[in-house]
Short mmCIF file of C-alpha atoms in Angstrom, two decimals:
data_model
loop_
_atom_site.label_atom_id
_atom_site.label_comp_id
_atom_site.label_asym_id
_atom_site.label_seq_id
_atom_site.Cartn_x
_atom_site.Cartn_y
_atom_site.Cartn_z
CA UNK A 1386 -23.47 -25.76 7.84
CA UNK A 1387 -22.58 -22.41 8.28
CA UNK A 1388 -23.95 -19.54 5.58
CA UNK A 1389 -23.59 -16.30 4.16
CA UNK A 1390 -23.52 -13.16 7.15
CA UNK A 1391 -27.16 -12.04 6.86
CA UNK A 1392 -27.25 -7.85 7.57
CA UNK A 1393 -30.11 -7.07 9.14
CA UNK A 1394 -29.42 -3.67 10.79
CA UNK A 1395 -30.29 -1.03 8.70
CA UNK A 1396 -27.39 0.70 7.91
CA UNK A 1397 -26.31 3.93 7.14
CA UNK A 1398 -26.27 4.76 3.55
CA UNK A 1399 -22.56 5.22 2.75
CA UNK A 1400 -20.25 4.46 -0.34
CA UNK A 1401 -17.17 2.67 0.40
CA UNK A 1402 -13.73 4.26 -0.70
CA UNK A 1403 -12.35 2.76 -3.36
CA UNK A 1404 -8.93 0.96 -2.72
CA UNK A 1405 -6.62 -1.76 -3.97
CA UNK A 1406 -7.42 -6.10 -3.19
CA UNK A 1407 -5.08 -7.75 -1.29
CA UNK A 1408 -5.04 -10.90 -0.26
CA UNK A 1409 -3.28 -11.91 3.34
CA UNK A 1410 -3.31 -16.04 2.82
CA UNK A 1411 -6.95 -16.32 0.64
CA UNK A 1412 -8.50 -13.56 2.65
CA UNK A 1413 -9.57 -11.01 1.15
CA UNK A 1414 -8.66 -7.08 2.00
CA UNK A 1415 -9.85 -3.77 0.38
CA UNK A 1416 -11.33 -3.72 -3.34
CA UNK A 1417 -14.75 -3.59 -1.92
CA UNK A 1418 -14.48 -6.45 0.19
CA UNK A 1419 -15.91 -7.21 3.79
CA UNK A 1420 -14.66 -4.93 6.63
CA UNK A 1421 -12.53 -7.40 8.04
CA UNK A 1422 -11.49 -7.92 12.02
CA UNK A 1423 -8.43 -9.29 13.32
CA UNK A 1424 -6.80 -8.84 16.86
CA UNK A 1425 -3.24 -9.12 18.28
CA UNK A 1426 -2.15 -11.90 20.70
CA UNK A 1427 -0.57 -10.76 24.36
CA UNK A 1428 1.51 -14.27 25.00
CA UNK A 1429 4.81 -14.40 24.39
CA UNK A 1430 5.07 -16.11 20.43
CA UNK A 1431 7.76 -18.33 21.59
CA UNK A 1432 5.46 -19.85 23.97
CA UNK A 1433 3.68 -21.72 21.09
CA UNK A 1434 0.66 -23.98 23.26
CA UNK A 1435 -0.07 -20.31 24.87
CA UNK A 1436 -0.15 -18.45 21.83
CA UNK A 1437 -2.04 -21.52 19.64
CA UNK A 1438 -4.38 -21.67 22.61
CA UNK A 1439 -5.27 -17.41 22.30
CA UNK A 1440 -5.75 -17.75 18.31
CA UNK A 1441 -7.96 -20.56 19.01
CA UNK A 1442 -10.12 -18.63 20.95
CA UNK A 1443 -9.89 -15.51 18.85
CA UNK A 1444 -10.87 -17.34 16.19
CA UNK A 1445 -13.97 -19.09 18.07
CA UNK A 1446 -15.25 -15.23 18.51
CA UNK A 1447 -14.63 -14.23 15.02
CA UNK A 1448 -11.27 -13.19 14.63
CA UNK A 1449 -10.05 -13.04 10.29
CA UNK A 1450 -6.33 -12.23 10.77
CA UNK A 1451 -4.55 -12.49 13.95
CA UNK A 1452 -1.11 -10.32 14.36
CA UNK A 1453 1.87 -11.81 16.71
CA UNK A 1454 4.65 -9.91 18.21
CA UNK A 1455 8.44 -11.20 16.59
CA UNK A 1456 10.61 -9.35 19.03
CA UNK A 1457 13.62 -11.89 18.38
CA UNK A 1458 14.70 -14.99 16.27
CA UNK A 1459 12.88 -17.43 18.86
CA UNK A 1460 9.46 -15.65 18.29
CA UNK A 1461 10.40 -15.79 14.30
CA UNK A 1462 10.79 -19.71 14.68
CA UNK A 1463 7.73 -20.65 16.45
CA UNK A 1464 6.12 -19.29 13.85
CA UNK A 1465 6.40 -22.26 11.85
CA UNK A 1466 4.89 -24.04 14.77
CA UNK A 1467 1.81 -21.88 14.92
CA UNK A 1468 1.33 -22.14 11.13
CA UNK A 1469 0.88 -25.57 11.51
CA UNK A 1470 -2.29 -25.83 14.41
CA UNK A 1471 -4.61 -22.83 13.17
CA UNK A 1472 -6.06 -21.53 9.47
CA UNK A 1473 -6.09 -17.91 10.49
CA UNK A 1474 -3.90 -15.96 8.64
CA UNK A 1475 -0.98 -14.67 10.39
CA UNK A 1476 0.84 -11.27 10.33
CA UNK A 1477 4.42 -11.03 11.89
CA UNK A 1478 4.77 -7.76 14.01
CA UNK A 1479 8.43 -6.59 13.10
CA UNK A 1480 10.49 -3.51 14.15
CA UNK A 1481 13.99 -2.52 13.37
CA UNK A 1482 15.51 -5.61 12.94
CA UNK A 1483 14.88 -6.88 8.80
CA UNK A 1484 16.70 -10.20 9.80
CA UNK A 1485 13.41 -11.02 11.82
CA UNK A 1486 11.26 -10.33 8.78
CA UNK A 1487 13.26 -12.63 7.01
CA UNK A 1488 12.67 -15.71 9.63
CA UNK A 1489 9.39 -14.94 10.20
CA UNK A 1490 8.85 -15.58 6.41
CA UNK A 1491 10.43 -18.26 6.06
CA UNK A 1492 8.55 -19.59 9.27
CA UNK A 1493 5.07 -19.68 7.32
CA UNK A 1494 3.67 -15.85 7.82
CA UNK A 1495 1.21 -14.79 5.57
CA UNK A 1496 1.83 -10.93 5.79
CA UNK A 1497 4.70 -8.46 8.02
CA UNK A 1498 4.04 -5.50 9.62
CA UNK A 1499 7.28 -3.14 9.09
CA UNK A 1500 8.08 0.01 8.30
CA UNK A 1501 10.53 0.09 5.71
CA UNK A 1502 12.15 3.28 6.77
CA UNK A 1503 12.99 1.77 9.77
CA UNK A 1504 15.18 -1.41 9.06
CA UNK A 1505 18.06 -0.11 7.85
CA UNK A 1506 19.83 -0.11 4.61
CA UNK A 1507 18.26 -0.14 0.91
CA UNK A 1508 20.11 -3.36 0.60
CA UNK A 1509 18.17 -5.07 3.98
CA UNK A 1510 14.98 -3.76 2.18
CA UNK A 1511 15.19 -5.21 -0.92
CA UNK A 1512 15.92 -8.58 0.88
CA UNK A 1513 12.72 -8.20 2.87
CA UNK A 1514 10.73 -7.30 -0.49
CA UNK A 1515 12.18 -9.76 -2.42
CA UNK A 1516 11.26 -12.40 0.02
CA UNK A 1517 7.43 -10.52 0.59
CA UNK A 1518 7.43 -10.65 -3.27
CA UNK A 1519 7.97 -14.31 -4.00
CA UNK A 1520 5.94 -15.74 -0.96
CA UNK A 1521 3.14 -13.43 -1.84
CA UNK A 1522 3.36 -11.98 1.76
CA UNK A 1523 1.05 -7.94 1.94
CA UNK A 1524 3.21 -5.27 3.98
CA UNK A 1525 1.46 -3.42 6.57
CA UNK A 1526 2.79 0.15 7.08
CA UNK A 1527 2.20 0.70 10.97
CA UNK A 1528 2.30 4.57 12.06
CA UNK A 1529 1.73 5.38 15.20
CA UNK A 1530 1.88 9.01 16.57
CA UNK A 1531 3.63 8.07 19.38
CA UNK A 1532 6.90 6.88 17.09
CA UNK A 1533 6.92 9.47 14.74
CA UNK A 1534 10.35 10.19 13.22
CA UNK A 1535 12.22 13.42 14.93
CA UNK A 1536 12.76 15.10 11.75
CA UNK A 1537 8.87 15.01 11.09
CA UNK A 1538 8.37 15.64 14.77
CA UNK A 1539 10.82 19.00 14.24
CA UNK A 1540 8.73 20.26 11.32
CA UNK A 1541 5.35 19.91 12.25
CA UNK A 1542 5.97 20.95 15.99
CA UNK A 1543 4.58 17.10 17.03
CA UNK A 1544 2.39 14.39 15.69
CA UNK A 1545 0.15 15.48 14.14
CA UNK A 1546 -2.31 14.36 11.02
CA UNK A 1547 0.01 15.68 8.36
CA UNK A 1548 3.10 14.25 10.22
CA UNK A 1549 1.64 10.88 10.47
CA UNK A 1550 0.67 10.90 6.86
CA UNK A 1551 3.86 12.01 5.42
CA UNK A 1552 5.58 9.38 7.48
CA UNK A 1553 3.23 6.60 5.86
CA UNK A 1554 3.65 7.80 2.43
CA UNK A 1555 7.62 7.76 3.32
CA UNK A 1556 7.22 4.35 4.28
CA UNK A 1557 5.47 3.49 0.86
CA UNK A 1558 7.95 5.37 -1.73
CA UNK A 1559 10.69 3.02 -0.46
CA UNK A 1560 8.06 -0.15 -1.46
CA UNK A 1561 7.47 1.24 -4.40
CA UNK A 1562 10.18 2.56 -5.50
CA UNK A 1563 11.01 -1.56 -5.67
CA UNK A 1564 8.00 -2.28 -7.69
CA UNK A 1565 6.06 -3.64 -4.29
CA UNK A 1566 2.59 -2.73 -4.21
CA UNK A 1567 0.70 -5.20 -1.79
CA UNK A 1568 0.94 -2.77 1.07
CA UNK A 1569 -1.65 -1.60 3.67
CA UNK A 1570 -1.17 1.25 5.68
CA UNK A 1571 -2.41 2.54 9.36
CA UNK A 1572 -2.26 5.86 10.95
CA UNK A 1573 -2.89 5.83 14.76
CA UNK A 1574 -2.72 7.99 17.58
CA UNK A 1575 -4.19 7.48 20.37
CA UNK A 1576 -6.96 10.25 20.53
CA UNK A 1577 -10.02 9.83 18.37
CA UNK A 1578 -9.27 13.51 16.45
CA UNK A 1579 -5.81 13.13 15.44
CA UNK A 1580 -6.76 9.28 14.25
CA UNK A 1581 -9.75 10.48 12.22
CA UNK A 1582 -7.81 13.50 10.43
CA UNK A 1583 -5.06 11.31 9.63
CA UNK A 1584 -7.11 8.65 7.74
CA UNK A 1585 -8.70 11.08 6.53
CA UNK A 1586 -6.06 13.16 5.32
CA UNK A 1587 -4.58 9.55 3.85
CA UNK A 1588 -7.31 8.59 2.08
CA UNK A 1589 -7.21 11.53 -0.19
CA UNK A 1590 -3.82 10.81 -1.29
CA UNK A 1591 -3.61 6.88 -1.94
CA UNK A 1592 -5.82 4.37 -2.92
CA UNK A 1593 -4.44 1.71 -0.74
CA UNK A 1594 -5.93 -0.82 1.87
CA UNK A 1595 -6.44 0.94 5.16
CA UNK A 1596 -6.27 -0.88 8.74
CA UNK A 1597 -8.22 1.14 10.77
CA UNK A 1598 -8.10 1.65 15.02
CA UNK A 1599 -7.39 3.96 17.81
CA UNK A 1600 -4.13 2.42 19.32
CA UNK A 1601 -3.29 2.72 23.29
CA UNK A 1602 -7.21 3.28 23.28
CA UNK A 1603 -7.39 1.86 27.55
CA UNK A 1604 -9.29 -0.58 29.34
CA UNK A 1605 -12.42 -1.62 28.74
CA UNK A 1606 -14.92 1.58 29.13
CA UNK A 1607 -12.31 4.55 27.47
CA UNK A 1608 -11.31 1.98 24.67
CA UNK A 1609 -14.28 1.10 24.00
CA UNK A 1610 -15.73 4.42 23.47
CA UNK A 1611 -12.39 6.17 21.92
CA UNK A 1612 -12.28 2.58 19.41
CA UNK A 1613 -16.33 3.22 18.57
CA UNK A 1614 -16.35 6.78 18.03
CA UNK A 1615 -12.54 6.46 15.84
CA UNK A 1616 -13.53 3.57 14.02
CA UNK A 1617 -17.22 4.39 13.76
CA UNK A 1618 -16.87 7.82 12.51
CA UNK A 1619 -14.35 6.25 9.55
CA UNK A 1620 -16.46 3.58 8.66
CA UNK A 1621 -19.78 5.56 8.17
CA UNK A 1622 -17.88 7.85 5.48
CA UNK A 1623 -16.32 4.85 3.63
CA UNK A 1624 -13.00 4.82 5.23
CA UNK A 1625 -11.37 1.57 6.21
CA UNK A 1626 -11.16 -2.08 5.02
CA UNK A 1627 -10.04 -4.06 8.07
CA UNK A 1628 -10.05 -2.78 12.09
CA UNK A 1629 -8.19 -3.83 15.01
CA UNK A 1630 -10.09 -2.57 18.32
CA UNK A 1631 -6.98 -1.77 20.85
CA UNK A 1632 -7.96 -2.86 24.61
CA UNK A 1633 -6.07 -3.50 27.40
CA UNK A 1634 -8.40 -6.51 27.85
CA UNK A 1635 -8.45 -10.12 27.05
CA UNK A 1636 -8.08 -9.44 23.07
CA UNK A 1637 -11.15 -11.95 22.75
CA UNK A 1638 -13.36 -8.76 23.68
CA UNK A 1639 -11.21 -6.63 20.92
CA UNK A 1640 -13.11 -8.79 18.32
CA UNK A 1641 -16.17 -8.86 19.86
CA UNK A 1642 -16.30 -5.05 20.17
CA UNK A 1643 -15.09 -4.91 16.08
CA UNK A 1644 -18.21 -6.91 15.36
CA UNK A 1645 -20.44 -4.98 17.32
CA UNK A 1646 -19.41 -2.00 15.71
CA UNK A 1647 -19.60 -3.05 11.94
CA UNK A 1648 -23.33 -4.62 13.25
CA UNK A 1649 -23.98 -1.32 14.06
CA UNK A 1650 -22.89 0.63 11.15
CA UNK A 1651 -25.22 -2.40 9.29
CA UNK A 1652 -21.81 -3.33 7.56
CA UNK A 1653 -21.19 -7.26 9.00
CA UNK A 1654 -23.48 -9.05 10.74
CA UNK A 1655 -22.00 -12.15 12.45
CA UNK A 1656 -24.17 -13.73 15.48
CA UNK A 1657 -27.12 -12.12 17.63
CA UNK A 1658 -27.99 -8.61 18.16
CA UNK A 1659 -28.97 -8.12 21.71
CA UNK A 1660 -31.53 -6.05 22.77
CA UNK A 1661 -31.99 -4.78 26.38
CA UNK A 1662 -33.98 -2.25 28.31
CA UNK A 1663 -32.00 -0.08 30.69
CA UNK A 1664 -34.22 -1.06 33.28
CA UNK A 1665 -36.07 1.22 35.60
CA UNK A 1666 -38.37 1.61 38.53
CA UNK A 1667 -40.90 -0.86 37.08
CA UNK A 1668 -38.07 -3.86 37.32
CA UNK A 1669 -38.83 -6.71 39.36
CA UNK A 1670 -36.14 -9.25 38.58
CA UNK A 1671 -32.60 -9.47 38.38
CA UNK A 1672 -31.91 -8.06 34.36
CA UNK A 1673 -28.52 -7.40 35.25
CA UNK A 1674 -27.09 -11.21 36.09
CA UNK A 1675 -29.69 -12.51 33.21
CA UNK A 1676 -28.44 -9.87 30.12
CA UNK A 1677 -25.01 -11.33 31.62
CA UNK A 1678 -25.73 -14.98 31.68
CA UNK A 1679 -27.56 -14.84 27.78
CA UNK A 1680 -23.97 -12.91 26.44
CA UNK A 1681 -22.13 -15.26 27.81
CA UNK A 1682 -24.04 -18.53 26.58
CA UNK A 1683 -24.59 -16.31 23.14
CA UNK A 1684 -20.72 -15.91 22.38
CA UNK A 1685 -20.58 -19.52 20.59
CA UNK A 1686 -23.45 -18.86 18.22
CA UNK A 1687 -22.83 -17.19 14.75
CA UNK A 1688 -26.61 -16.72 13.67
CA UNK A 1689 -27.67 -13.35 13.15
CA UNK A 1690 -30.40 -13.86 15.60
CA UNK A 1691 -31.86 -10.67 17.09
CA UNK A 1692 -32.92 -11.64 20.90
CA UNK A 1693 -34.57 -8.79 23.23
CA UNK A 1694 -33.95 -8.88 26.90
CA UNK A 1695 -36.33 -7.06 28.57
CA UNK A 1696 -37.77 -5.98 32.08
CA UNK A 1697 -40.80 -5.34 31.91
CA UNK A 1698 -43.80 -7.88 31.19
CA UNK A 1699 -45.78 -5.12 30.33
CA UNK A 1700 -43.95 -3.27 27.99
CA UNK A 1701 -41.17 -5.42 26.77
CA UNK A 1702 -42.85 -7.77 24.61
CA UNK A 1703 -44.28 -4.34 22.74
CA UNK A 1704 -41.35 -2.76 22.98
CA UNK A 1705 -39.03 -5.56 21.48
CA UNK A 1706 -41.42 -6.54 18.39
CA UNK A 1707 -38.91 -6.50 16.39
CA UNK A 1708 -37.02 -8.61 17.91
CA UNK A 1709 -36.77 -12.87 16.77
CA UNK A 1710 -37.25 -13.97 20.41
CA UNK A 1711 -36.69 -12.19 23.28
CA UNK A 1712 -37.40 -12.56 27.16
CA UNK A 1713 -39.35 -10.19 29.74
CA UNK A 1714 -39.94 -11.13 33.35
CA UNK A 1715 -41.39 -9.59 36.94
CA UNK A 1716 -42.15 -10.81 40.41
CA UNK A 1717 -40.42 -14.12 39.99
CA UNK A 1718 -42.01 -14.67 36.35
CA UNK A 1719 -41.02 -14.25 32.74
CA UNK A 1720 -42.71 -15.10 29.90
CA UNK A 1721 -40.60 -15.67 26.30
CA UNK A 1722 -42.06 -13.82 23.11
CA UNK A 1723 -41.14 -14.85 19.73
CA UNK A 1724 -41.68 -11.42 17.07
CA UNK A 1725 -43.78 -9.77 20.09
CA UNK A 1726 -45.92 -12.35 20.66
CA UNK A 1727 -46.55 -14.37 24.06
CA UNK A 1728 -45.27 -18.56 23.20
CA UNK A 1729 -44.68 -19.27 26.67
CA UNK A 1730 -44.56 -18.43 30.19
CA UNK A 1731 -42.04 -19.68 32.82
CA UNK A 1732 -40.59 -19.03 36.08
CA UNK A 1733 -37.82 -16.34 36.57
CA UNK A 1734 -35.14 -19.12 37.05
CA UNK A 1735 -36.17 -20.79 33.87
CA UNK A 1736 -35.72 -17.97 31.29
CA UNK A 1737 -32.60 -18.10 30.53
CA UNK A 1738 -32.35 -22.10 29.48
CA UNK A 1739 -35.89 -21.34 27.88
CA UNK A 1740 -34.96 -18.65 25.96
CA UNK A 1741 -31.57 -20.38 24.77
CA UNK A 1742 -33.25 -23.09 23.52
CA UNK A 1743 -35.42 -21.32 21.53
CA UNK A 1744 -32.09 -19.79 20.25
CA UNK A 1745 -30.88 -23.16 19.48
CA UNK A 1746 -34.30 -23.60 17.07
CA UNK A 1747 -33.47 -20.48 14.99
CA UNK A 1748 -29.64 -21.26 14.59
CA UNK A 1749 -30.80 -24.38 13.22
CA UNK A 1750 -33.55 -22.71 10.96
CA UNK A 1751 -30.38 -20.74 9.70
CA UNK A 1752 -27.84 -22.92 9.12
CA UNK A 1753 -30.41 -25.22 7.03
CA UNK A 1754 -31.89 -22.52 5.23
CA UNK A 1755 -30.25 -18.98 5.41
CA UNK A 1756 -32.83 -17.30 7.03
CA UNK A 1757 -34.43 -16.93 10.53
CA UNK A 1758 -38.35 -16.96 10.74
#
């Protein structure tokens, strides 16, 4: 039975910026609703097992809305075919051509991703609102530094904040100049300071939904950091009501880096905190493969469990307290502590499987009644 997200980080005390509710399927986005994550897929749409397998795995780690690329009519159609094997909601990624919006809807999206300005005649928009307006599909606004229009480009001498900003609220005239209003908007560059004064910028002059990220953020180590500090730095002053972490990884880790972020910021909690020393010279077993092996065999639990993963028998036990149950070993022993106290010692090669059982124990405390301890 799986209950309510349980934040337990102490957060920072920040109000959330007011915006507009929308709803992509029956999830719920902006109006003072949960930060929510979603991810992209990288298969090709049309390849439908490939792309049903990648949602189902985003969706194991968390994923709330998934986004696929609809680069031509046979992405558009499989659409229909994804609909049917997964419950995420899906956003169609559309550019240029407002014939693909059009099959995309009528393949079972729940939301597009266009920019209005961008498809052509007023008549080819109004055909895409009209069908957005009687499916009940949100419009994403996507603006991305690196796309800018040349005009805007001309006048502000490049892409910057205001640039991006007048090019969203461009975007949204044209929407609501046709009575649409179910619109969410991004600004990203691909530098934390442009990102940051664009949303921030934005969110002075609209009260819509905002999809927050850093896009073209790198591999694993820059995006990472560039996504944390962007995102982060929005989040803590209110700013933002869903992210997308951009990674040129397995897009899996984009959602587990989005959760570890809002757990940080105290905003969502969904499964463990870890907790691990850095190690140092008083280390005397292998930390490095064991932190690995528990985040591995973690990934599939959903508890808010805080577990501590520590070197030192001495000093970890003390210096994880806080922890639900955590680990410490040296010299080919461990011993596992449960709120900083001693339960049980073991060998080295039995902590892991010792400590993930008593892991197993809390998620079942949890999911029977709602709280851990």
């Amino acid at each position: 039975m799986e209950k309510k997200e349980e934040c337990r980080v102490p957060g920072i005390p920040m109000k959330r910026r007011q915006t507009r509710r929308l709803y992509i399927a029956d999830l719920a986005v902006g109006g003072g609703a949960p930060v929510t994550v979603q991810s992209m897929t990288n298969t090709l749409t049309e390849d439908v097992a490939a792309t049903v397998a990648q949602i189902a795995a985003l969706a194991a780690a968390g994923c709330e809305i998934v986004r696929v690329a609809v680069p031509g009519m046979e992405a558009a159609g499989a659409i229909e075919k994804i609909r049917r094997q997964t419950t995420l909601p899906l956003v169609a990624d559309i550019h240029f051509d407002y014939r693909l919006a059009l099959a995309a809807a009528a393949s079972g999206c729940d939301g597009l991703r266009i920019n209005p300005g961008n498809i052509g005649a007023e008549v080819h928009v109004r055909e895409v609102v009209a069908v957005a307006r009687d499916r009940g599909l949100p419009i994403r606004i996507g603006v991305n530094g690196g796309s800018l229009e040349k005009d805007l480009m001309a006048r502000y001498g490049g892409a910057t904040p205001e640039a991006m900003v007048e090019s969203a609220l461009g975007h949204v005239a044209i929407l609501e100049k046709l009575g649409f209003g179910d619109i969410k908007i991004s600004l990203k560059a691909s530098d934390v300071p442009r990102t940051v004064a664009a949303y921030r910028l934005l969110s002075n002059r609209c009260d819509y939904p905002l999809h927050v990220g850093v896009t073209e953020a790198g591999g694993l180590f820059p995006g990472v950091v560039k996504s944390s500090l962007g995102i982060g730095m929005l989040l803590a002053e209110g700013i933002g009501d869903t992210l997308r972490v951009s990674l040129t990884r397995d897009p899996v880790e984009e959602v587990r880096v989005g959760y570890e972020i809002l757990k940080s910021l105290g905003l969502r909690q969904r499964g463990p905190d870890i907790v691990s020393c850095p190690t140092c010279g008083r280390t005397r077993i292998d930390l490095f493969s064991i932190l690995d092996a528990v985040e591995k065999r973690l990934l599939s639990v959903t508890a808010p469990i805080r577990v501590a993963i520590m070197g030192c028998v001495v000093n970890g036990p003390g210096e994880a307290r806080e922890a639900d149950v955590g680990i410490a070993g040296g010299m080919g022993k461990g011993i596992l502590f449960r709120k900083g106290e001693v339960v049980r010692k073991c060998r080295e090669d039995e902590l892991v499987d010792v400590l993930m059982a008593e892991v197993a124990i809390l998620e079942e405390e949890w999911c029977t009644t709602g709280k851990i301890g």
